[in-house]
Amino acid sequence: MPTPELPQAAYSDLDSMLTRRFGREVANYFSGSPLNRLSFLRTNHSFLSSAFKHSSTSFLLMNNLAPLAHDPTKLAYASLKDIQPLTGDDPYEKTEEQVVAEFNSTVSIPQILFLGIDESVKNGFEWNIYKGSPYFAIDVTPKGSFTDIASTTVKDLEAKGLQFVEGRMHTSLPAPSAAIYAQARALLDWNARNPFCGQCGQPTLSINAGTKRTCPPKDMASLQASIGSTTSATPTERPPCATRKGVSNLSFPRTDPTVIMAVVSSDSQRILVGRQKRWPQYWYSTLAGFLEPAESVEEAVRREVWEESGVTLGRVVIHSTQPWPYPANLMIGAIAQTVPGGEEIALKHDPELEDAKWVGFDEVREALRVGVGDLGQGPPEGYKEGGLRLPGRTAIANQLLTAVVGGFLTGESKM
């Protein structure tokens, strides 16, 4: 399967002092969305209602996080007619305040996300000064009180020759589609993982067009209804919850910052790579790890490299970032250099790596030419058995290694 082109960075042709000083911005796969998210309109149900019902609107459906598609290289979008039996004519006809006041924890509601509008569509939807084609994502996984309707919706779409493409990662989509998919997947996954309040443990409700969950103060379902099938006409007051007072971040989507780094020896001649035991033979990559609370990016890079390989780093420079929706990571790509004498490898601390080694620039260049691919994917033509294997272009590790061997440290190519 051909590797998709990477997204183009914003204003990539613009000359500026920052560009001359630091080089051009680098955009990684899963970034570069064509949509304007209009996040400030997510609480405006009049806007959402109009966008949802517009004829130019596209609906990306996911079944157990598998996106609806024509094939692994092309997403498919449903129409309003396709999803009306599941969502109703207008899920935003009531205000957000009314929806919260009428919360019933025994009633399952399909998760709907407003993703944004594609402003390149000039004759589409209009709202005040904003024009474009709206995009929504909907979780059609059969569950709860809408199991039957969702199952029928899935079968009807599959009968049209479409498919819900399963797989651990979807890195064969064109870059714009990949960015839309990544946004939808990350938010649907977060909502599905957080049906209960992290503070008090009670059921929560999705609001803000799918980008926030709230712990309502009342519930139309009695305790009996939560177990059986009866409901109460009078809302039940729920126990107090700290998330309803002051500022709380418990109910917003989670993003886990992760550092990933290309490490260069102090003499600028070699690059550090490592491998996990589960990876295919000859497969290596840059080192990576999670950023911890109260830790800077630079500190995390130095700590992770030392813990995993025993190598001691000096200067650390941030290169670029990549959203990674598995489930909700932000990969912070860095390039770092060891202190003089800090290159000795010792795997005695964190046992995460099976092996780590230093490789020369020429070997990395050759691997980038004939040894790249996704995990489990065979090498391209020209690869010789036993040669170094590296991640493909859709991984930020590839971008970091390409930058280093392309002259990042010498000033020939800053990015």
mmCIF file of C-alpha atoms in Angstrom:
data_model
loop_
_atom_site.group_PDB
_atom_site.id
_atom_site.type_symbol
_atom_site.label_atom_id
_atom_site.label_comp_id
_atom_site.label_asym_id
_atom_site.label_seq_id
_atom_site.Cartn_x
_atom_site.Cartn_y
_atom_site.Cartn_z
ATOM 1 C CA MET A 1 0.000 0.000 0.000
ATOM 2 C CA PRO A 2 1.541 3.374 -0.992
ATOM 3 C CA THR A 3 2.673 5.733 1.771
ATOM 4 C CA PRO A 4 0.550 8.908 1.829
ATOM 5 C CA GLU A 5 2.083 12.333 1.398
ATOM 6 C CA LEU A 6 2.686 14.295 4.590
ATOM 7 C CA PRO A 7 0.568 17.389 5.301
ATOM 8 C CA GLN A 8 1.843 20.769 4.217
ATOM 9 C CA ALA A 9 2.710 23.094 7.071
ATOM 10 C CA ALA A 10 0.699 26.289 7.411
ATOM 11 C CA TYR A 11 2.140 29.202 5.423
ATOM 12 C CA SER A 12 5.017 27.018 4.292
ATOM 13 C CA ASP A 13 6.038 29.494 1.556
ATOM 14 C CA LEU A 14 5.966 32.551 3.791
ATOM 15 C CA ASP A 15 9.324 34.193 4.450
ATOM 16 C CA SER A 16 9.775 35.521 7.979
ATOM 17 C CA MET A 17 12.462 36.178 10.566
ATOM 18 C CA LEU A 18 11.440 33.013 12.416
ATOM 19 C CA THR A 19 11.709 30.932 9.251
ATOM 20 C CA ARG A 20 15.158 32.325 8.464
ATOM 21 C CA ARG A 21 16.290 31.704 12.030
ATOM 22 C CA PHE A 22 14.792 28.269 12.724
ATOM 23 C CA GLY A 23 13.846 26.854 9.347
ATOM 24 C CA ARG A 24 10.422 26.034 7.954
ATOM 25 C CA GLU A 25 7.723 24.517 10.127
ATOM 26 C CA VAL A 26 7.386 20.750 9.964
ATOM 27 C CA ALA A 27 3.926 19.150 9.802
ATOM 28 C CA ASN A 28 3.599 15.508 10.801
ATOM 29 C CA TYR A 29 0.985 12.915 9.844
ATOM 30 C CA PHE A 30 -2.368 13.221 11.683
ATOM 31 C CA SER A 31 -1.888 17.014 11.840
ATOM 32 C CA GLY A 32 -2.853 19.562 9.198
ATOM 33 C CA SER A 33 -6.628 19.277 9.444
ATOM 34 C CA PRO A 34 -8.548 21.135 6.719
ATOM 35 C CA LEU A 35 -11.271 21.968 9.249
ATOM 36 C CA ASN A 36 -11.794 25.148 11.245
ATOM 37 C CA ARG A 37 -12.953 23.726 14.576
ATOM 38 C CA LEU A 38 -14.891 26.868 15.629
ATOM 39 C CA SER A 39 -14.515 25.719 19.230
ATOM 40 C CA PHE A 40 -16.218 28.842 20.586
ATOM 41 C CA LEU A 41 -19.520 27.765 18.961
ATOM 42 C CA ARG A 42 -19.703 24.310 20.549
ATOM 43 C CA THR A 43 -22.184 25.492 23.199
ATOM 44 C CA ASN A 44 -24.399 27.247 20.631
ATOM 45 C CA HIS A 45 -27.112 24.708 19.837
ATOM 46 C CA SER A 46 -28.744 26.992 17.262
ATOM 47 C CA PHE A 47 -25.504 26.890 15.289
ATOM 48 C CA LEU A 48 -25.043 23.144 15.806
ATOM 49 C CA SER A 49 -28.645 22.451 14.810
ATOM 50 C CA SER A 50 -28.307 24.392 11.562
ATOM 51 C CA ALA A 51 -24.971 22.753 10.765
ATOM 52 C CA PHE A 52 -26.254 19.256 11.553
ATOM 53 C CA LYS A 53 -29.234 19.585 9.193
ATOM 54 C CA HIS A 54 -27.443 21.294 6.299
ATOM 55 C CA SER A 55 -27.297 19.483 2.975
ATOM 56 C CA SER A 56 -23.509 19.932 2.673
ATOM 57 C CA THR A 57 -22.767 18.279 6.025
ATOM 58 C CA SER A 58 -20.608 15.150 6.173
ATOM 59 C CA PHE A 59 -20.925 12.525 8.920
ATOM 60 C CA LEU A 60 -17.954 10.313 9.768
ATOM 61 C CA LEU A 61 -19.242 7.180 11.486
ATOM 62 C CA MET A 62 -17.234 4.852 13.701
ATOM 63 C CA ASN A 63 -18.105 1.398 14.933
ATOM 64 C CA ASN A 64 -15.890 0.407 17.875
ATOM 65 C CA LEU A 65 -13.545 3.173 16.656
ATOM 66 C CA ALA A 66 -13.306 1.604 13.170
ATOM 67 C CA PRO A 67 -14.067 4.369 10.626
ATOM 68 C CA LEU A 68 -16.553 3.988 7.778
ATOM 69 C CA ALA A 69 -14.600 3.833 4.530
ATOM 70 C CA HIS A 70 -14.623 2.753 0.917
ATOM 71 C CA ASP A 71 -11.270 1.053 1.538
ATOM 72 C CA PRO A 72 -8.245 1.627 3.830
ATOM 73 C CA THR A 73 -7.176 4.629 1.733
ATOM 74 C CA LYS A 74 -10.500 6.490 1.497
ATOM 75 C CA LEU A 75 -12.985 7.465 4.200
ATOM 76 C CA ALA A 76 -16.711 7.335 3.459
ATOM 77 C CA TYR A 77 -19.148 9.885 4.819
ATOM 78 C CA ALA A 78 -22.775 9.205 5.650
ATOM 79 C CA SER A 79 -25.694 11.500 4.872
ATOM 80 C CA LEU A 80 -28.256 12.905 7.283
ATOM 81 C CA LYS A 81 -30.773 10.402 5.923
ATOM 82 C CA ASP A 82 -28.420 7.540 6.802
ATOM 83 C CA ILE A 83 -28.147 8.482 10.475
ATOM 84 C CA GLN A 84 -31.559 10.025 11.229
ATOM 85 C CA PRO A 85 -33.033 6.786 12.644
ATOM 86 C CA LEU A 86 -30.205 6.772 15.167
ATOM 87 C CA THR A 87 -29.850 10.476 16.036
ATOM 88 C CA GLY A 88 -33.324 11.807 15.281
ATOM 89 C CA ASP A 89 -33.991 14.811 13.066
ATOM 90 C CA ASP A 90 -32.245 17.305 15.313
ATOM 91 C CA PRO A 91 -30.228 16.273 18.391
ATOM 92 C CA TYR A 92 -29.535 19.968 19.086
ATOM 93 C CA GLU A 93 -33.131 21.247 19.142
ATOM 94 C CA LYS A 94 -32.879 21.829 22.902
ATOM 95 C CA THR A 95 -30.358 24.118 24.542
ATOM 96 C CA GLU A 96 -27.438 22.641 26.412
ATOM 97 C CA GLU A 97 -28.993 23.846 29.670
ATOM 98 C CA GLN A 98 -32.217 21.951 28.872
ATOM 99 C CA VAL A 99 -30.317 18.800 27.980
ATOM 100 C CA VAL A 100 -28.453 18.887 31.306
ATOM 101 C CA ALA A 101 -31.678 19.589 33.250
ATOM 102 C CA GLU A 102 -33.416 16.614 31.601
ATOM 103 C CA PHE A 103 -30.534 14.176 32.071
ATOM 104 C CA ASN A 104 -31.604 10.548 32.443
ATOM 105 C CA SER A 105 -28.782 8.140 33.150
ATOM 106 C CA THR A 106 -30.825 5.150 31.928
ATOM 107 C CA VAL A 107 -31.221 6.524 28.394
ATOM 108 C CA SER A 108 -28.336 5.848 26.003
ATOM 109 C CA ILE A 109 -27.557 8.619 23.510
ATOM 110 C CA PRO A 110 -25.329 8.115 20.458
ATOM 111 C CA GLN A 111 -22.152 10.122 20.891
ATOM 112 C CA ILE A 112 -22.035 12.988 18.397
ATOM 113 C CA LEU A 113 -19.053 15.294 17.807
ATOM 114 C CA PHE A 114 -18.893 18.540 15.909
ATOM 115 C CA LEU A 115 -15.502 18.489 14.195
ATOM 116 C CA GLY A 116 -15.548 21.809 12.334
ATOM 117 C CA ILE A 117 -16.202 23.265 8.892
ATOM 118 C CA ASP A 118 -14.208 22.951 5.679
ATOM 119 C CA GLU A 119 -13.914 26.568 4.565
ATOM 120 C CA SER A 120 -12.651 25.585 1.118
ATOM 121 C CA VAL A 121 -16.288 24.752 0.256
ATOM 122 C CA LYS A 122 -17.594 28.155 -0.795
ATOM 123 C CA ASN A 123 -21.236 27.288 -1.507
ATOM 124 C CA GLY A 124 -21.935 25.332 1.645
ATOM 125 C CA PHE A 125 -23.243 26.173 5.085
ATOM 126 C CA GLU A 126 -23.222 29.777 6.374
ATOM 127 C CA TRP A 127 -23.435 31.062 9.930
ATOM 128 C CA ASN A 128 -22.759 34.763 10.425
ATOM 129 C CA ILE A 129 -19.271 35.300 8.974
ATOM 130 C CA TYR A 130 -18.392 31.577 8.897
ATOM 131 C CA LYS A 131 -18.842 29.611 5.684
ATOM 132 C CA GLY A 132 -17.999 26.048 4.729
ATOM 133 C CA SER A 133 -19.081 22.439 4.817
ATOM 134 C CA PRO A 134 -19.739 21.090 8.354
ATOM 135 C CA TYR A 135 -18.279 17.803 9.595
ATOM 136 C CA PHE A 136 -19.608 15.669 12.435
ATOM 137 C CA ALA A 137 -18.509 12.308 13.829
ATOM 138 C CA ILE A 138 -20.924 9.783 15.328
ATOM 139 C CA ASP A 139 -20.272 6.649 17.351
ATOM 140 C CA VAL A 140 -22.577 4.004 15.859
ATOM 141 C CA THR A 141 -21.298 1.185 18.063
ATOM 142 C CA PRO A 142 -24.398 -0.848 19.015
ATOM 143 C CA LYS A 143 -24.874 -0.491 22.778
ATOM 144 C CA GLY A 144 -27.376 0.418 25.452
ATOM 145 C CA SER A 145 -30.898 1.441 24.520
ATOM 146 C CA PHE A 146 -30.016 2.081 20.846
ATOM 147 C CA THR A 147 -28.386 -1.304 20.152
ATOM 148 C CA ASP A 148 -30.960 -2.419 17.590
ATOM 149 C CA ILE A 149 -31.112 0.877 15.689
ATOM 150 C CA ALA A 150 -27.312 1.135 15.565
ATOM 151 C CA SER A 151 -26.986 -2.442 14.346
ATOM 152 C CA THR A 152 -29.459 -1.733 11.546
ATOM 153 C CA THR A 153 -27.584 1.451 10.607
ATOM 154 C CA VAL A 154 -24.302 -0.457 10.381
ATOM 155 C CA LYS A 155 -25.824 -3.230 8.272
ATOM 156 C CA ASP A 156 -27.508 -0.752 5.902
ATOM 157 C CA LEU A 157 -24.217 1.033 5.248
ATOM 158 C CA GLU A 158 -22.333 -2.217 4.732
ATOM 159 C CA ALA A 159 -25.026 -3.276 2.269
ATOM 160 C CA LYS A 160 -24.006 -0.275 0.163
ATOM 161 C CA GLY A 161 -20.533 -1.737 -0.232
ATOM 162 C CA LEU A 162 -18.936 0.341 2.528
ATOM 163 C CA GLN A 163 -16.921 -1.076 5.396
ATOM 164 C CA PHE A 164 -15.816 -0.187 8.900
ATOM 165 C CA VAL A 165 -12.056 -0.554 8.533
ATOM 166 C CA GLU A 166 -10.549 -2.210 11.580
ATOM 167 C CA GLY A 167 -6.919 -2.056 12.517
ATOM 168 C CA ARG A 168 -4.567 -0.837 15.193
ATOM 169 C CA MET A 169 -3.511 2.184 13.145
ATOM 170 C CA HIS A 170 -4.799 3.868 10.019
ATOM 171 C CA THR A 171 -1.770 5.351 8.287
ATOM 172 C CA SER A 172 -2.800 4.837 4.671
ATOM 173 C CA LEU A 173 -5.298 7.699 4.503
ATOM 174 C CA PRO A 174 -4.457 10.944 2.665
ATOM 175 C CA ALA A 175 -3.139 13.507 5.137
ATOM 176 C CA PRO A 176 -6.286 15.708 5.333
ATOM 177 C CA SER A 177 -8.506 12.667 5.917
ATOM 178 C CA ALA A 178 -6.064 11.293 8.490
ATOM 179 C CA ALA A 179 -6.285 14.527 10.492
ATOM 180 C CA ILE A 180 -10.103 14.436 10.493
ATOM 181 C CA TYR A 181 -10.057 10.771 11.479
ATOM 182 C CA ALA A 182 -7.552 11.441 14.282
ATOM 183 C CA GLN A 183 -9.706 14.173 15.807
ATOM 184 C CA ALA A 184 -12.817 12.018 15.653
ATOM 185 C CA ARG A 185 -11.149 8.895 17.010
ATOM 186 C CA ALA A 186 -9.457 10.620 19.928
ATOM 187 C CA LEU A 187 -12.647 12.357 21.085
ATOM 188 C CA LEU A 188 -14.958 9.373 20.601
ATOM 189 C CA ASP A 189 -12.508 7.181 22.483
ATOM 190 C CA TRP A 190 -12.257 9.681 25.329
ATOM 191 C CA ASN A 191 -16.033 9.927 25.673
ATOM 192 C CA ALA A 192 -16.392 6.145 25.648
ATOM 193 C CA ARG A 193 -13.738 5.760 28.352
ATOM 194 C CA ASN A 194 -15.300 8.327 30.687
ATOM 195 C CA PRO A 195 -18.974 7.490 31.276
ATOM 196 C CA PHE A 196 -18.571 8.189 34.994
ATOM 197 C CA CYS A 197 -17.384 11.223 36.917
ATOM 198 C CA GLY A 198 -13.766 11.038 38.051
ATOM 199 C CA GLN A 199 -14.667 12.922 41.235
ATOM 200 C CA CYS A 200 -17.880 11.312 42.533
ATOM 201 C CA GLY A 201 -18.331 8.235 40.338
ATOM 202 C CA GLN A 202 -21.801 9.153 39.033
ATOM 203 C CA PRO A 203 -22.796 8.901 35.331
ATOM 204 C CA THR A 204 -21.779 11.874 33.207
ATOM 205 C CA LEU A 205 -23.291 13.570 30.156
ATOM 206 C CA SER A 206 -21.479 14.661 27.000
ATOM 207 C CA ILE A 207 -21.850 18.385 26.233
ATOM 208 C CA ASN A 208 -20.014 21.083 24.242
ATOM 209 C CA ALA A 209 -20.561 19.115 21.019
ATOM 210 C CA GLY A 210 -18.658 16.144 22.424
ATOM 211 C CA THR A 211 -15.653 17.994 23.860
ATOM 212 C CA LYS A 212 -16.651 18.065 27.522
ATOM 213 C CA ARG A 213 -18.487 15.833 29.978
ATOM 214 C CA THR A 214 -20.521 17.186 32.852
ATOM 215 C CA CYS A 215 -21.798 15.679 36.073
ATOM 216 C CA PRO A 216 -25.443 16.853 36.135
ATOM 217 C CA PRO A 217 -26.899 17.889 39.509
ATOM 218 C CA LYS A 218 -30.154 15.989 38.859
ATOM 219 C CA ASP A 219 -31.162 12.704 37.250
ATOM 220 C CA MET A 220 -34.562 11.873 35.746
ATOM 221 C CA ALA A 221 -33.851 8.236 36.597
ATOM 222 C CA SER A 222 -34.319 7.035 40.148
ATOM 223 C CA LEU A 223 -31.900 4.561 41.697
ATOM 224 C CA GLN A 224 -34.419 1.853 40.909
ATOM 225 C CA ALA A 225 -34.464 2.915 37.249
ATOM 226 C CA SER A 226 -30.694 2.643 37.062
ATOM 227 C CA ILE A 227 -31.069 -1.052 37.834
ATOM 228 C CA GLY A 228 -34.495 -1.872 36.441
ATOM 229 C CA SER A 229 -36.714 -0.174 33.878
ATOM 230 C CA THR A 230 -38.813 2.457 35.669
ATOM 231 C CA THR A 231 -38.214 6.197 35.629
ATOM 232 C CA SER A 232 -39.284 9.051 37.839
ATOM 233 C CA ALA A 233 -41.198 12.084 36.601
ATOM 234 C CA THR A 234 -39.433 14.174 39.215
ATOM 235 C CA PRO A 235 -35.645 14.554 38.859
ATOM 236 C CA THR A 236 -33.618 13.063 41.650
ATOM 237 C CA GLU A 237 -31.114 15.372 43.335
ATOM 238 C CA ARG A 238 -27.682 13.807 43.035
ATOM 239 C CA PRO A 239 -25.000 14.028 45.743
ATOM 240 C CA PRO A 240 -22.724 17.079 45.641
ATOM 241 C CA CYS A 241 -19.742 16.922 43.279
ATOM 242 C CA ALA A 242 -16.642 19.123 43.293
ATOM 243 C CA THR A 243 -16.694 19.344 39.493
ATOM 244 C CA ARG A 244 -19.797 21.524 39.676
ATOM 245 C CA LYS A 245 -17.973 24.231 41.614
ATOM 246 C CA GLY A 246 -15.113 26.460 40.532
ATOM 247 C CA VAL A 247 -12.668 25.469 37.834
ATOM 248 C CA SER A 248 -12.291 21.759 37.133
ATOM 249 C CA ASN A 249 -10.332 19.932 34.451
ATOM 250 C CA LEU A 250 -11.737 16.483 35.214
ATOM 251 C CA SER A 251 -14.328 16.655 32.463
ATOM 252 C CA PHE A 252 -12.228 17.701 29.476
ATOM 253 C CA PRO A 253 -10.541 15.478 26.864
ATOM 254 C CA ARG A 254 -7.249 14.014 27.904
ATOM 255 C CA THR A 255 -4.047 14.495 25.940
ATOM 256 C CA ASP A 256 -0.931 12.642 27.080
ATOM 257 C CA PRO A 257 2.323 14.437 26.193
ATOM 258 C CA THR A 258 5.051 12.077 25.035
ATOM 259 C CA VAL A 259 8.635 12.955 24.188
ATOM 260 C CA ILE A 260 10.374 11.263 21.282
ATOM 261 C CA MET A 261 13.953 12.128 20.411
ATOM 262 C CA ALA A 262 16.693 11.643 17.887
ATOM 263 C CA VAL A 263 19.889 11.490 19.963
ATOM 264 C CA VAL A 264 23.198 12.466 18.371
ATOM 265 C CA SER A 265 26.655 11.639 19.723
ATOM 266 C CA SER A 266 28.838 14.468 20.993
ATOM 267 C CA ASP A 267 30.998 14.289 17.846
ATOM 268 C CA SER A 268 27.884 14.565 15.645
ATOM 269 C CA GLN A 269 28.731 11.367 13.758
ATOM 270 C CA ARG A 270 26.280 8.794 15.142
ATOM 271 C CA ILE A 271 22.618 8.452 16.108
ATOM 272 C CA LEU A 272 21.216 6.408 18.994
ATOM 273 C CA VAL A 273 18.466 3.917 18.144
ATOM 274 C CA GLY A 274 16.718 1.278 20.223
ATOM 275 C CA ARG A 275 14.325 -1.636 19.821
ATOM 276 C CA GLN A 276 11.693 -3.424 21.858
ATOM 277 C CA LYS A 277 11.592 -7.202 22.002
ATOM 278 C CA ARG A 278 8.209 -7.429 20.257
ATOM 279 C CA TRP A 279 9.400 -5.582 17.153
ATOM 280 C CA PRO A 280 10.334 -7.381 13.905
ATOM 281 C CA GLN A 281 13.961 -8.374 13.390
ATOM 282 C CA TYR A 282 16.370 -5.539 12.507
ATOM 283 C CA TRP A 283 13.697 -2.951 13.393
ATOM 284 C CA TYR A 284 14.873 0.079 15.406
ATOM 285 C CA SER A 285 13.549 3.552 16.156
ATOM 286 C CA THR A 286 14.257 6.656 18.182
ATOM 287 C CA LEU A 287 13.698 6.518 21.939
ATOM 288 C CA ALA A 288 10.465 7.830 23.479
ATOM 289 C CA GLY A 289 8.604 8.102 26.775
ATOM 290 C CA PHE A 290 5.854 9.902 28.655
ATOM 291 C CA LEU A 291 6.281 13.373 30.084
ATOM 292 C CA GLU A 292 5.658 13.370 33.835
ATOM 293 C CA PRO A 293 3.933 16.033 35.979
ATOM 294 C CA ALA A 294 6.091 19.046 36.883
ATOM 295 C CA GLU A 295 8.691 18.106 34.279
ATOM 296 C CA SER A 296 9.821 20.197 31.323
ATOM 297 C CA VAL A 297 10.100 18.689 27.853
ATOM 298 C CA GLU A 298 13.881 18.986 27.987
ATOM 299 C CA GLU A 299 14.037 17.267 31.373
ATOM 300 C CA ALA A 300 11.800 14.457 30.159
ATOM 301 C CA VAL A 301 14.012 13.882 27.124
ATOM 302 C CA ARG A 302 17.147 13.650 29.274
ATOM 303 C CA ARG A 303 15.476 11.417 31.870
ATOM 304 C CA GLU A 304 13.922 8.974 29.396
ATOM 305 C CA VAL A 305 17.127 8.560 27.398
ATOM 306 C CA TRP A 306 19.181 7.940 30.525
ATOM 307 C CA GLU A 307 16.629 5.525 32.027
ATOM 308 C CA GLU A 308 16.277 3.485 28.839
ATOM 309 C CA SER A 309 19.845 3.563 27.491
ATOM 310 C CA GLY A 310 22.162 4.988 30.145
ATOM 311 C CA VAL A 311 23.215 7.776 27.743
ATOM 312 C CA THR A 312 23.656 11.279 29.205
ATOM 313 C CA LEU A 313 22.320 14.225 27.220
ATOM 314 C CA GLY A 314 23.260 17.877 27.082
ATOM 315 C CA ARG A 315 21.395 20.272 24.791
ATOM 316 C CA VAL A 316 17.827 19.448 23.758
ATOM 317 C CA VAL A 317 15.945 21.231 20.959
ATOM 318 C CA ILE A 318 12.265 20.765 20.084
ATOM 319 C CA HIS A 319 11.840 19.942 16.397
ATOM 320 C CA SER A 320 8.127 19.354 15.753
ATOM 321 C CA THR A 321 5.046 17.687 17.218
ATOM 322 C CA GLN A 322 2.557 15.039 16.123
ATOM 323 C CA PRO A 323 -0.933 14.224 17.391
ATOM 324 C CA TRP A 324 -1.168 10.462 17.802
ATOM 325 C CA PRO A 325 -4.753 9.264 18.429
ATOM 326 C CA TYR A 326 -3.860 5.888 20.003
ATOM 327 C CA PRO A 327 -5.471 6.772 22.252
ATOM 328 C CA ALA A 328 -4.644 10.454 22.855
ATOM 329 C CA ASN A 329 -0.952 11.278 22.703
ATOM 330 C CA LEU A 330 0.862 14.394 21.601
ATOM 331 C CA MET A 331 4.292 13.325 20.395
ATOM 332 C CA ILE A 332 6.796 16.097 21.117
ATOM 333 C CA GLY A 333 9.713 15.516 18.790
ATOM 334 C CA ALA A 334 13.152 16.645 19.896
ATOM 335 C CA ILE A 335 16.739 16.436 18.727
ATOM 336 C CA ALA A 336 19.347 16.096 21.456
ATOM 337 C CA GLN A 337 23.085 15.685 21.763
ATOM 338 C CA THR A 338 25.107 13.836 24.361
ATOM 339 C CA VAL A 339 27.607 15.434 26.665
ATOM 340 C CA PRO A 340 31.239 14.563 25.862
ATOM 341 C CA GLY A 341 31.842 11.045 27.143
ATOM 342 C CA GLY A 342 28.147 10.434 27.736
ATOM 343 C CA GLU A 343 27.656 7.919 24.917
ATOM 344 C CA GLU A 344 28.157 4.708 26.874
ATOM 345 C CA ILE A 345 25.082 2.508 26.604
ATOM 346 C CA ALA A 346 23.825 0.733 29.748
ATOM 347 C CA LEU A 347 20.482 -1.077 29.752
ATOM 348 C CA LYS A 348 20.622 -1.761 33.495
ATOM 349 C CA HIS A 349 18.047 0.844 34.559
ATOM 350 C CA ASP A 350 14.671 0.569 32.776
ATOM 351 C CA PRO A 351 14.344 -2.845 31.049
ATOM 352 C CA GLU A 352 12.020 -1.500 28.329
ATOM 353 C CA LEU A 353 14.536 -1.886 25.490
ATOM 354 C CA GLU A 354 15.881 -5.176 24.241
ATOM 355 C CA ASP A 355 18.778 -3.395 22.542
ATOM 356 C CA ALA A 356 20.177 0.061 21.887
ATOM 357 C CA LYS A 357 23.058 0.984 19.643
ATOM 358 C CA TRP A 358 24.840 3.814 17.860
ATOM 359 C CA VAL A 359 24.618 3.886 14.067
ATOM 360 C CA GLY A 360 26.401 6.137 11.600
ATOM 361 C CA PHE A 361 24.668 8.766 9.505
ATOM 362 C CA ASP A 362 25.272 6.864 6.273
ATOM 363 C CA GLU A 363 23.613 3.740 7.659
ATOM 364 C CA VAL A 364 20.603 5.794 8.712
ATOM 365 C CA ARG A 365 20.410 7.447 5.294
ATOM 366 C CA GLU A 366 20.421 4.040 3.618
ATOM 367 C CA ALA A 367 17.731 2.746 5.981
ATOM 368 C CA LEU A 368 15.568 5.807 5.281
ATOM 369 C CA ARG A 369 15.938 5.052 1.586
ATOM 370 C CA VAL A 370 15.244 1.287 1.505
ATOM 371 C CA GLY A 371 14.363 0.116 5.021
ATOM 372 C CA VAL A 372 11.294 2.075 6.166
ATOM 373 C CA GLY A 373 7.717 0.925 6.718
ATOM 374 C CA ASP A 374 5.020 0.395 9.307
ATOM 375 C CA LEU A 375 5.388 -2.328 11.920
ATOM 376 C CA GLY A 376 4.534 -5.647 10.307
ATOM 377 C CA GLN A 377 4.979 -4.217 6.823
ATOM 378 C CA GLY A 378 7.695 -5.573 4.558
ATOM 379 C CA PRO A 379 10.602 -3.384 3.439
ATOM 380 C CA PRO A 380 10.556 -1.522 0.116
ATOM 381 C CA GLU A 381 12.403 -2.653 -2.969
ATOM 382 C CA GLY A 382 16.170 -2.541 -2.626
ATOM 383 C CA TYR A 383 16.353 -3.608 1.004
ATOM 384 C CA LYS A 384 19.019 -6.196 1.848
ATOM 385 C CA GLU A 385 18.332 -8.735 4.592
ATOM 386 C CA GLY A 386 20.066 -7.743 7.815
ATOM 387 C CA GLY A 387 19.974 -4.040 7.090
ATOM 388 C CA LEU A 388 18.588 -1.485 9.517
ATOM 389 C CA ARG A 389 14.781 -1.059 9.490
ATOM 390 C CA LEU A 390 13.171 2.243 10.551
ATOM 391 C CA PRO A 391 9.632 3.659 10.931
ATOM 392 C CA GLY A 392 7.880 5.028 7.841
ATOM 393 C CA ARG A 393 7.189 8.641 6.936
ATOM 394 C CA THR A 394 3.900 8.786 8.851
ATOM 395 C CA ALA A 395 5.853 8.443 12.130
ATOM 396 C CA ILE A 396 7.545 11.480 13.659
ATOM 397 C CA ALA A 397 10.621 9.315 14.351
ATOM 398 C CA ASN A 398 11.217 9.248 10.603
ATOM 399 C CA GLN A 399 11.032 13.036 10.425
ATOM 400 C CA LEU A 400 13.509 13.440 13.278
ATOM 401 C CA LEU A 401 16.040 11.052 11.756
ATOM 402 C CA THR A 402 15.624 12.656 8.339
ATOM 403 C CA ALA A 403 16.294 16.081 9.840
ATOM 404 C CA VAL A 404 19.475 14.942 11.601
ATOM 405 C CA VAL A 405 21.058 13.247 8.583
ATOM 406 C CA GLY A 406 19.861 16.152 6.430
ATOM 407 C CA GLY A 407 22.061 18.661 8.229
ATOM 408 C CA PHE A 408 20.020 19.842 11.231
ATOM 409 C CA LEU A 409 23.066 20.134 13.487
ATOM 410 C CA THR A 410 25.290 21.820 10.912
ATOM 411 C CA GLY A 411 22.837 24.494 9.879
ATOM 412 C CA GLU A 412 22.518 23.127 6.338
ATOM 413 C CA SER A 413 18.905 22.183 7.025
ATOM 414 C CA LYS A 414 17.342 23.492 10.223
ATOM 415 C CA MET A 415 14.164 21.400 9.978
#
